[in-house]
XYZ file of C-alpha atoms in Angstrom:
652
model
C 123.510 -102.467 -136.972
C 122.486 -98.898 -137.703
C 119.163 -99.932 -139.218
C 116.691 -97.417 -140.599
C 113.357 -96.653 -139.032
C 110.233 -97.600 -140.947
C 110.071 -94.267 -142.787
C 108.905 -95.491 -146.149
C 105.638 -97.369 -146.073
C 105.712 -100.659 -148.001
C 104.259 -100.420 -151.489
C 102.593 -102.857 -153.844
C 103.123 -104.808 -155.965
C 106.111 -106.580 -154.455
C 108.526 -107.423 -157.265
C 111.171 -109.373 -155.341
C 109.320 -112.673 -155.528
C 112.102 -114.800 -154.073
C 112.388 -112.624 -150.957
C 108.597 -112.576 -150.614
C 108.415 -116.379 -150.794
C 111.024 -116.647 -148.046
C 109.217 -114.082 -145.879
C 105.895 -115.892 -146.257
C 107.558 -119.176 -145.344
C 109.197 -117.830 -142.173
C 106.712 -115.135 -141.154
C 104.377 -115.320 -138.181
C 101.250 -117.124 -139.398
C 98.654 -115.140 -137.370
C 100.260 -111.911 -138.603
C 100.246 -113.079 -142.232
C 96.602 -114.039 -141.811
C 95.778 -110.549 -140.565
C 97.552 -108.981 -143.550
C 95.488 -111.076 -145.962
C 92.243 -110.302 -144.116
C 93.165 -106.616 -143.950
C 93.138 -106.503 -147.758
C 90.499 -109.106 -148.662
C 88.113 -109.022 -145.703
C 87.514 -112.778 -146.033
C 86.145 -113.536 -142.565
C 85.223 -117.120 -143.471
C 88.815 -117.954 -144.413
C 90.113 -116.245 -141.275
C 87.747 -118.267 -139.090
C 89.234 -121.515 -140.413
C 92.364 -120.604 -138.416
C 90.575 -119.524 -135.239
C 90.719 -122.851 -133.412
C 94.502 -123.014 -133.865
C 95.366 -119.509 -132.614
C 95.441 -118.900 -128.881
C 97.265 -117.317 -125.991
C 100.999 -117.756 -125.617
C 100.187 -119.423 -122.279
C 98.130 -122.145 -123.989
C 99.787 -125.273 -125.378
C 100.682 -124.474 -129.009
C 98.453 -126.052 -131.645
C 99.733 -127.102 -135.021
C 97.969 -125.425 -137.935
C 97.305 -127.917 -140.761
C 99.976 -127.597 -143.438
C 97.428 -127.368 -146.252
C 95.824 -124.391 -144.521
C 99.085 -122.468 -144.094
C 100.024 -123.327 -147.693
C 96.747 -121.858 -148.916
C 97.337 -118.728 -146.835
C 100.821 -118.222 -148.273
C 99.685 -118.756 -151.857
C 96.759 -116.368 -151.531
C 98.946 -113.749 -149.916
C 101.652 -114.152 -152.555
C 99.100 -113.636 -155.312
C 97.629 -110.603 -153.548
C 100.956 -108.897 -152.854
C 102.283 -109.362 -156.398
C 99.069 -108.481 -158.230
C 99.198 -105.836 -160.948
C 97.567 -103.422 -160.781
C 97.955 -103.552 -156.996
C 95.031 -104.244 -154.710
C 93.533 -101.190 -153.002
C 94.665 -100.624 -149.423
C 91.443 -99.734 -147.614
C 91.413 -99.844 -143.794
C 89.015 -102.469 -142.382
C 85.809 -101.074 -140.967
C 85.531 -101.372 -137.203
C 83.360 -104.503 -137.033
C 85.833 -106.398 -139.191
C 88.792 -104.900 -137.337
C 87.445 -106.136 -134.026
C 86.946 -109.659 -135.428
C 90.501 -109.584 -136.715
C 91.928 -108.418 -133.402
C 90.078 -111.128 -131.480
C 91.094 -113.871 -133.898
C 94.711 -112.722 -133.882
C 95.099 -113.335 -130.134
C 92.546 -116.075 -129.622
C 90.341 -114.169 -127.186
C 87.812 -111.308 -127.272
C 89.201 -107.816 -127.860
C 86.471 -105.355 -126.943
C 85.466 -102.376 -129.040
C 86.888 -99.999 -126.422
C 90.412 -100.909 -127.532
C 90.014 -99.877 -131.161
C 90.755 -96.115 -130.942
C 93.952 -96.716 -128.979
C 95.037 -99.617 -131.162
C 94.622 -97.611 -134.366
C 97.118 -95.159 -132.922
C 99.447 -97.608 -131.207
C 99.638 -100.067 -134.105
C 100.632 -97.217 -136.376
C 97.509 -97.266 -138.549
C 96.578 -93.695 -137.659
C 99.535 -91.335 -137.181
C 99.218 -88.977 -134.218
C 97.656 -85.622 -134.969
C 100.006 -82.680 -135.525
C 98.652 -79.964 -133.279
C 100.100 -77.275 -135.521
C 97.673 -78.417 -138.225
C 94.522 -77.889 -136.145
C 92.158 -75.441 -137.916
C 92.006 -72.037 -136.252
C 94.680 -72.909 -133.709
C 96.455 -69.997 -132.042
C 100.244 -70.346 -132.372
C 102.081 -70.513 -129.022
C 103.850 -67.367 -127.932
C 107.622 -67.397 -128.312
C 107.765 -65.923 -124.813
C 106.203 -69.058 -123.313
C 109.096 -71.434 -122.599
C 108.850 -75.098 -121.671
C 111.748 -76.812 -119.929
C 112.047 -80.606 -120.122
C 114.197 -82.457 -117.572
C 115.827 -85.517 -119.126
C 116.514 -86.675 -122.686
C 115.569 -90.333 -122.368
C 112.633 -92.193 -123.893
C 110.030 -89.752 -122.518
C 112.037 -86.539 -122.776
C 112.849 -87.134 -126.448
C 109.185 -87.838 -127.105
C 108.219 -84.571 -125.404
C 110.747 -82.748 -127.582
C 109.276 -84.223 -130.759
C 105.749 -83.173 -129.824
C 106.725 -79.717 -128.545
C 108.651 -79.045 -131.727
C 105.812 -80.227 -133.948
C 103.433 -77.912 -132.090
C 105.731 -74.891 -132.366
C 106.612 -74.346 -128.700
C 109.747 -72.669 -127.422
C 111.454 -75.345 -125.326
C 114.741 -76.725 -124.019
C 115.827 -80.137 -122.731
C 118.239 -80.353 -119.801
C 120.243 -83.583 -119.721
C 122.853 -84.523 -117.095
C 124.663 -86.936 -119.429
C 126.733 -86.114 -122.539
C 124.309 -87.961 -124.845
C 120.613 -88.706 -125.167
C 119.117 -92.052 -124.118
C 118.678 -91.801 -120.348
C 118.424 -95.285 -118.844
C 119.675 -96.886 -122.037
C 122.744 -94.631 -122.202
C 123.586 -95.154 -118.534
C 123.135 -98.917 -118.199
C 125.992 -100.673 -119.981
C 126.455 -103.749 -117.803
C 126.908 -107.083 -119.604
C 123.581 -108.594 -120.630
C 121.620 -105.342 -120.233
C 118.363 -105.839 -122.103
C 114.784 -104.695 -122.472
C 112.246 -107.074 -120.959
C 109.425 -105.921 -123.252
C 109.169 -107.417 -126.773
C 111.166 -105.454 -129.344
C 108.343 -104.847 -131.771
C 106.184 -103.395 -128.993
C 108.760 -101.302 -127.137
C 109.075 -98.302 -129.451
C 107.241 -95.138 -130.379
C 104.003 -95.907 -132.215
C 104.951 -93.439 -134.947
C 108.498 -94.771 -135.348
C 108.300 -98.521 -135.800
C 111.643 -100.244 -136.251
C 111.522 -103.133 -138.753
C 115.079 -104.266 -138.074
C 115.244 -105.462 -134.471
C 117.912 -108.142 -134.346
C 116.184 -110.110 -131.542
C 112.595 -110.472 -130.415
C 113.738 -109.086 -127.056
C 116.251 -106.275 -127.644
C 119.529 -105.770 -125.859
C 120.041 -102.400 -124.186
C 122.655 -101.149 -126.686
C 120.308 -101.859 -129.588
C 117.502 -99.881 -127.999
C 119.935 -97.041 -127.307
C 120.823 -97.058 -131.010
C 117.111 -96.816 -131.797
C 116.822 -93.696 -129.614
C 119.914 -92.206 -131.251
C 118.349 -92.698 -134.685
C 115.159 -91.018 -133.497
C 117.207 -88.102 -132.162
C 119.009 -87.855 -135.513
C 115.844 -88.018 -137.583
C 114.110 -85.253 -135.632
C 117.337 -83.248 -135.105
C 116.675 -83.197 -131.366
C 120.183 -82.501 -130.051
C 119.850 -78.831 -131.045
C 117.276 -78.518 -128.243
C 119.373 -80.275 -125.570
C 121.717 -78.691 -123.044
C 124.001 -81.586 -122.104
C 126.049 -82.285 -118.970
C 123.818 -80.070 -116.881
C 121.845 -80.987 -113.775
C 118.593 -79.551 -112.494
C 118.905 -78.902 -108.763
C 115.445 -77.528 -108.059
C 112.820 -74.969 -108.960
C 110.755 -72.266 -107.305
C 107.400 -70.903 -108.469
C 107.276 -67.142 -108.944
C 103.707 -66.166 -108.074
C 103.857 -62.742 -109.709
C 105.505 -63.826 -112.951
C 103.567 -67.141 -113.016
C 106.739 -68.998 -113.968
C 109.346 -71.375 -112.571
C 112.842 -70.255 -111.641
C 114.871 -73.391 -112.313
C 118.312 -73.819 -110.777
C 120.873 -75.574 -112.991
C 124.419 -76.732 -112.429
C 127.106 -77.513 -114.969
C 130.894 -77.492 -115.057
C 130.899 -73.688 -114.880
C 128.787 -73.523 -111.736
C 125.172 -72.758 -110.889
C 122.728 -70.569 -112.779
C 119.006 -69.937 -112.872
C 116.731 -70.025 -115.912
C 113.066 -69.109 -116.108
C 110.484 -71.468 -117.597
C 106.734 -71.055 -117.878
C 106.219 -74.819 -117.651
C 108.399 -77.747 -116.591
C 108.048 -81.348 -117.765
C 109.915 -83.689 -115.435
C 111.019 -86.624 -117.578
C 114.049 -87.701 -115.549
C 112.578 -91.153 -114.954
C 112.523 -93.241 -111.754
C 115.317 -95.690 -112.639
C 118.377 -93.461 -112.576
C 118.803 -92.913 -108.835
C 120.919 -95.809 -107.658
C 122.936 -96.413 -104.568
C 125.009 -99.245 -103.181
C 123.176 -101.538 -100.746
C 123.394 -100.895 -97.019
C 125.305 -104.030 -96.048
C 127.668 -103.964 -93.036
C 131.307 -103.937 -94.087
C 130.789 -103.137 -97.769
C 133.053 -100.099 -97.433
C 135.840 -102.354 -96.101
C 136.032 -104.553 -99.198
C 139.394 -104.119 -100.946
C 138.356 -105.151 -104.465
C 136.162 -103.423 -107.053
C 132.526 -102.809 -106.077
C 130.129 -101.901 -108.901
C 126.417 -101.175 -109.231
C 124.868 -102.249 -112.523
C 123.883 -98.637 -113.247
C 127.479 -97.435 -112.793
C 129.356 -100.077 -114.703
C 133.121 -99.834 -115.102
C 134.043 -101.800 -118.219
C 137.750 -101.571 -117.369
C 137.301 -104.062 -114.510
C 138.407 -107.484 -115.713
C 135.965 -110.281 -114.782
C 137.531 -113.186 -116.626
C 138.595 -115.935 -114.262
C 137.757 -113.907 -111.147
C 135.780 -114.907 -108.066
C 132.698 -112.732 -108.300
C 129.878 -112.056 -105.843
C 126.621 -110.738 -107.278
C 124.016 -109.303 -104.898
C 120.462 -109.258 -106.234
C 118.371 -111.544 -108.443
C 115.783 -109.196 -109.959
C 115.682 -107.849 -113.520
C 119.251 -106.563 -113.838
C 120.652 -109.453 -111.806
C 119.271 -112.210 -114.012
C 120.602 -110.414 -117.087
C 124.039 -109.705 -115.637
C 124.489 -113.127 -114.054
C 123.650 -115.021 -117.241
C 125.998 -112.809 -119.267
C 129.105 -113.093 -117.070
C 128.867 -116.666 -115.759
C 130.655 -118.257 -118.741
C 133.774 -116.088 -118.276
C 134.199 -115.710 -114.514
C 136.046 -118.257 -112.428
C 133.333 -118.543 -109.779
C 130.048 -116.669 -109.445
C 128.313 -116.626 -106.078
C 124.812 -115.190 -106.320
C 123.261 -113.689 -103.196
C 119.493 -113.780 -103.418
C 117.737 -111.291 -101.135
C 114.179 -112.147 -102.212
C 112.632 -114.490 -104.728
C 111.350 -113.400 -108.117
C 109.181 -115.201 -110.610
C 110.891 -115.687 -113.960
C 108.940 -116.191 -117.146
C 110.233 -118.295 -120.040
C 111.927 -116.095 -122.611
C 114.520 -116.552 -125.268
C 117.044 -114.325 -126.987
C 115.824 -115.527 -130.373
C 117.187 -113.731 -133.387
C 114.684 -112.251 -135.812
C 115.363 -114.035 -139.126
C 116.355 -111.771 -142.008
C 113.268 -112.935 -143.914
C 111.034 -111.702 -141.073
C 112.859 -108.364 -140.999
C 112.251 -108.192 -144.735
C 108.545 -108.816 -144.091
C 108.498 -105.979 -141.550
C 109.992 -103.624 -144.148
C 108.183 -104.715 -147.308
C 104.834 -106.409 -146.566
C 102.181 -103.744 -145.969
C 100.785 -103.826 -142.402
C 102.898 -106.787 -141.284
C 104.766 -104.565 -138.816
C 101.544 -103.076 -137.433
C 99.810 -106.410 -136.918
C 102.909 -107.989 -135.407
C 103.109 -105.071 -132.975
C 99.526 -105.698 -131.846
C 100.174 -109.337 -131.018
C 103.291 -108.369 -129.058
C 101.321 -105.642 -127.210
C 98.464 -107.956 -126.246
C 100.574 -110.696 -124.687
C 102.963 -108.262 -123.008
C 100.444 -105.726 -121.722
C 96.652 -105.447 -121.552
C 96.080 -109.065 -122.456
C 97.660 -109.875 -119.080
C 95.441 -107.579 -117.017
C 93.058 -110.376 -115.977
C 96.082 -112.053 -114.415
C 96.435 -109.347 -111.738
C 92.768 -109.161 -110.676
C 91.840 -110.765 -107.363
C 88.996 -113.239 -107.781
C 87.082 -113.277 -104.457
C 85.695 -116.721 -105.317
C 89.110 -118.244 -105.964
C 90.157 -120.810 -103.386
C 93.907 -120.993 -102.767
C 94.921 -121.874 -99.232
C 98.635 -121.117 -99.599
C 98.087 -117.734 -101.297
C 100.222 -118.538 -104.326
C 97.616 -117.459 -106.887
C 94.658 -115.074 -107.005
C 92.473 -116.459 -109.802
C 92.199 -119.305 -112.256
C 93.945 -117.148 -114.872
C 96.747 -116.286 -112.455
C 97.132 -119.946 -111.530
C 97.429 -120.765 -115.236
C 100.292 -118.290 -115.621
C 101.874 -119.698 -112.447
C 101.748 -123.211 -113.879
C 103.237 -121.917 -117.137
C 106.179 -120.498 -115.181
C 106.455 -123.552 -112.898
C 106.801 -125.873 -115.883
C 109.861 -123.909 -116.918
C 111.380 -124.173 -113.417
C 110.662 -127.895 -113.209
C 112.033 -128.632 -116.676
C 115.276 -126.724 -116.221
C 115.870 -127.689 -112.582
C 114.780 -131.308 -112.708
C 118.251 -132.379 -111.600
C 118.619 -129.595 -109.017
C 115.905 -129.924 -106.374
C 118.059 -127.751 -104.101
C 117.706 -124.826 -106.520
C 114.023 -125.467 -107.050
C 113.473 -125.183 -103.309
C 115.431 -121.905 -103.116
C 114.002 -120.205 -106.184
C 110.251 -120.760 -106.499
C 108.414 -117.841 -104.850
C 105.552 -118.306 -102.413
C 103.584 -115.289 -103.720
C 101.435 -114.980 -106.854
C 103.005 -114.374 -110.252
C 103.117 -110.610 -110.981
C 102.853 -109.827 -107.258
C 106.044 -107.911 -107.934
C 108.044 -107.305 -111.066
C 108.475 -110.462 -113.061
C 111.834 -111.282 -114.652
C 112.631 -112.841 -118.009
C 114.391 -116.200 -117.937
C 117.005 -115.497 -120.583
C 119.303 -118.435 -119.659
C 119.022 -117.537 -115.952
C 117.888 -120.903 -114.593
C 120.417 -122.646 -116.836
C 123.107 -120.308 -115.501
C 122.357 -121.261 -111.893
C 122.942 -124.911 -112.826
C 126.499 -124.255 -114.029
C 129.365 -125.855 -112.088
C 130.985 -122.461 -111.456
C 127.798 -120.842 -110.089
C 126.325 -121.136 -106.598
C 123.227 -119.549 -105.088
C 122.965 -118.290 -101.508
C 119.395 -117.635 -100.419
C 119.214 -114.793 -97.876
C 122.335 -116.002 -96.049
C 124.595 -112.933 -96.291
C 125.508 -111.409 -92.936
C 128.308 -108.942 -93.618
C 131.266 -108.187 -95.852
C 134.967 -108.160 -95.000
C 137.978 -106.938 -96.942
C 138.340 -110.128 -98.983
C 134.947 -111.747 -99.008
C 131.387 -112.328 -97.906
C 130.563 -113.718 -94.457
C 127.402 -115.779 -94.144
C 125.051 -115.965 -91.182
C 126.469 -119.356 -90.181
C 129.993 -117.887 -89.995
C 131.334 -119.300 -93.256
C 133.369 -116.948 -95.452
C 133.303 -116.934 -99.242
C 136.403 -115.287 -100.667
C 135.718 -113.058 -103.659
C 137.662 -110.627 -105.848
C 134.805 -108.443 -107.103
C 131.366 -107.479 -105.784
C 128.595 -106.615 -108.243
C 125.409 -104.998 -106.956
C 122.249 -105.613 -108.976
C 120.240 -103.913 -106.261
C 117.921 -101.577 -108.125
C 117.021 -97.940 -107.625
C 115.469 -95.494 -105.192
C 112.021 -95.381 -106.780
C 109.999 -93.998 -103.878
C 111.573 -90.523 -103.793
C 109.715 -89.221 -106.821
C 111.117 -85.723 -106.469
C 114.376 -87.287 -107.567
C 116.353 -85.151 -105.184
C 114.968 -81.925 -106.661
C 113.825 -79.158 -104.346
C 110.450 -78.092 -105.692
C 108.899 -75.020 -104.057
C 105.421 -74.320 -105.335
C 102.685 -71.770 -104.845
C 102.755 -70.094 -101.432
C 106.078 -71.718 -100.521
C 104.740 -75.292 -100.621
C 107.511 -77.892 -100.623
C 106.799 -81.002 -102.677
C 109.313 -83.185 -100.834
C 107.826 -82.177 -97.480
C 104.304 -82.937 -98.698
C 105.211 -86.310 -100.174
C 107.565 -87.331 -97.399
C 110.057 -90.110 -97.997
C 107.803 -92.420 -99.976
C 104.177 -91.291 -100.174
C 103.760 -89.312 -103.421
C 100.294 -88.402 -104.684
C 99.260 -86.685 -107.909
C 96.307 -86.214 -110.239
C 96.503 -88.793 -113.067
C 100.139 -89.200 -112.058
C 100.895 -86.010 -114.004
C 99.904 -82.845 -112.108
C 99.909 -81.787 -108.436
C 97.813 -79.118 -106.654
C 99.901 -76.143 -105.606
C 102.513 -76.681 -108.319
C 101.219 -74.896 -111.436
C 102.558 -75.939 -114.826
C 104.651 -78.731 -113.311
C 104.060 -81.899 -115.297
C 105.296 -85.310 -114.138
C 105.965 -88.401 -116.193
C 105.919 -91.849 -114.579
C 104.474 -90.043 -111.586
C 102.622 -91.635 -108.652
C 100.415 -94.587 -109.592
C 101.075 -94.327 -113.319
C 103.594 -97.129 -113.973
C 102.138 -99.975 -116.093
C 103.247 -102.737 -113.737
C 100.719 -105.318 -114.901
C 103.136 -105.952 -117.775
C 105.104 -103.990 -120.359
C 104.010 -100.677 -121.790
C 106.150 -97.789 -120.573
C 106.381 -96.618 -124.171
C 102.581 -96.297 -124.339
C 102.428 -94.622 -120.927
C 105.047 -92.113 -122.068
C 103.087 -91.333 -125.229
C 99.879 -91.067 -123.232
C 101.305 -88.715 -120.611
C 103.080 -86.508 -123.140
C 99.819 -86.300 -125.114
C 97.989 -85.192 -121.963
C 100.662 -82.614 -121.114
C 100.474 -81.223 -124.643
C 96.686 -80.933 -124.362
C 97.109 -79.012 -121.111
C 99.536 -76.628 -122.818
C 97.148 -76.237 -125.756
C 94.339 -75.335 -123.360
C 96.530 -72.732 -121.701
C 97.414 -71.305 -125.079
C 93.809 -71.177 -126.294
C 92.630 -69.581 -123.040
C 95.536 -67.112 -123.048
C 96.167 -68.193 -119.455
C 99.506 -68.312 -117.683
C 99.249 -71.528 -115.685
C 97.040 -74.370 -114.561
C 96.950 -76.819 -111.695
C 94.508 -79.505 -110.563
C 92.115 -78.742 -107.743
C 92.605 -80.358 -104.348
C 89.115 -81.859 -104.606
C 89.781 -83.548 -107.949
C 93.140 -84.860 -106.782
C 91.751 -86.303 -103.562
C 88.836 -87.908 -105.414
C 91.178 -89.428 -107.997
C 93.436 -90.912 -105.325
C 90.490 -92.318 -103.388
C 89.514 -94.046 -106.628
C 93.094 -95.293 -107.102
C 93.230 -96.789 -103.598
C 89.828 -98.416 -103.962
C 90.690 -99.976 -107.325
C 94.030 -101.181 -105.977
C 92.281 -103.298 -103.339
C 91.125 -105.678 -106.059
C 94.547 -106.157 -107.626
C 97.429 -108.508 -106.996
C 99.802 -105.851 -105.586
C 97.546 -105.562 -102.520
C 97.950 -109.270 -101.787
C 99.561 -109.719 -98.333
C 102.354 -111.850 -99.803
C 103.210 -109.310 -102.515
C 106.044 -107.289 -101.013
C 107.843 -105.126 -103.562
C 109.227 -101.692 -104.345
C 105.769 -100.869 -105.714
C 104.740 -100.331 -102.078
C 105.860 -97.653 -99.633
C 106.860 -98.223 -96.017
C 103.202 -98.132 -94.947
C 102.186 -100.777 -97.476
C 100.451 -98.429 -99.906
C 100.998 -99.197 -103.587
C 102.319 -95.837 -104.777
C 103.953 -96.764 -108.096
C 101.611 -99.027 -110.043
C 98.761 -97.828 -112.210
C 95.685 -99.880 -111.297
C 94.202 -99.499 -114.778
C 94.782 -101.118 -118.119
C 96.788 -99.137 -120.647
C 93.607 -98.599 -122.647
C 91.824 -97.160 -119.585
C 94.658 -94.761 -118.836
C 94.876 -93.834 -122.530
C 91.187 -92.831 -122.495
C 91.512 -90.931 -119.214
C 94.322 -88.799 -120.618
C 92.827 -87.724 -123.960
C 92.175 -84.206 -122.638
C 92.075 -82.424 -119.274
C 88.686 -82.392 -117.550
C 88.342 -78.648 -117.208
C 86.315 -78.598 -114.026
C 89.150 -80.510 -112.363
C 91.557 -77.637 -112.930
C 91.945 -73.995 -112.133
C 93.584 -71.550 -114.515
C 95.852 -68.716 -113.442
C 96.158 -65.433 -115.306
C 98.857 -62.857 -114.758
C 97.189 -59.961 -112.933
C 97.856 -56.312 -113.562
C 101.043 -54.916 -111.956
C 98.921 -53.030 -109.439
C 97.373 -56.258 -108.191
C 100.783 -57.845 -107.652
C 99.585 -61.434 -107.953
C 97.809 -63.844 -110.250
C 94.110 -64.282 -110.739
C 92.759 -67.832 -110.564
C 89.598 -69.176 -112.176
C 88.086 -72.641 -112.322
C 88.486 -74.294 -115.684
């Protein structure tokens, strides 16, 4: 479905009474309650629902029918009233009470500024409209690497602010990860109504958890709306870049079908993302296999799976999606589990048409529904990853009472679905705490493993031969096709680019194979005007939220560019002192979080055991930290006179 974005705000009164009745009947009750309270401010009525609204991890409580009937009737009367009721935003005390009631737990005041933006109540500021702002020079060019979720966002904001910029994209279309990954079952594991730009809510998601193709269509519609393809140079790769000290600019080496060329950019935003560098697993004999071998990120749809004997290596995020999707059509699926992953109950539930109608036509329904999705998929889960020093757990399977509660929530799902398969239960349940590494969504995965044509091998693969898989005990499983759901090379955050900074510094040499460091995950000393996205220690691994992190980092980058423009400076970079201090703080904070648990072994950690990928802060903390650059943490560079032959640097 090529559904529209939520361009036109819902208006009152609503005249389609039949559709409204249906939407009120099928709509999410806490969200409908927030809509009513948003307009009427009736705290007493809202509080009558409070005891029935709680966390998604709590046993659901049934709201009395007479109470929901009263809510629907009051809301129907309000939304059809003529003349229409005034739409006045709730003042902050009321807003906080509403937020806390909506999720059944306290939502502190510190969240309100971010939530006003992220729920779509307050559209992001257009920098071009700032009073007295100096327009950027047309000679100052920004180059963005990648046209995925983050690169497209950067393009929107650069265009709004009037910058001269260009996107370089290796693929023939925008979308990044969501263009590249086309394997069966590919899906987003963040709720649909949360995983989008805050300023481009989509009221027409077909499922509460979107499939990959649907999210790709969302990005295509965003690109169409903002006419972004005119800024993109497609089918071109960035090979590397070198900082020109005299010109205070980057010489960026590109390669396309015609060969290599060099372009100059005053600033570079690296938005190529960490999940596009895949490789086949290093398993002895893989190169000897005679049949098709595919990685999920390089899917060949011409390969026929129906009725075939298929081996699938890997049981993390892409594996559980792929396995569940292909099991009904293949002849035999043998799953090779390399390590165990917690799976959380999830369902591919369709969004009823009446609820989509509510998203489009009931004022503020979409915004309030987005908040509830955000809370239970992101910052509402942060307590789950904190180590409680008082918590007693001899086997190390949980780190706090909250974490144990989430573990029990997941365990109930395992026990219910595998009650007749104790062999699978023994193989699948991890011995580390939930969220110790990336959690997976159980979209029919446990049910799939119970199928007659599916078998699970737990860390038994020894090597591969031309017609099958040989196990450690010598048995051979004959297969026709090998599918590798084996992830990506996350730790090399240069992404294969050669980056030569000030004074000949080499970023790859400084970071080594897997030990990247940066300031706020965005800037690096010695590499002026190089801006990272999803850089070291900035991934929101406590739950979902990459969309918010992308918006946050692009906002910060734009504020850095605005500072440069206002100061009429050529470049900026963080100081060594500020970067070291920030990383000391990162490492110290990380000690109190679940990823530092001795049983939590994941790709979040490097070969020395340091957590290099995860952000140790809540999304709201990182949002606050990235509102504007702290000027004393940076030094500015100005182009010196030709006689000087170099730049002049000053502290910010």
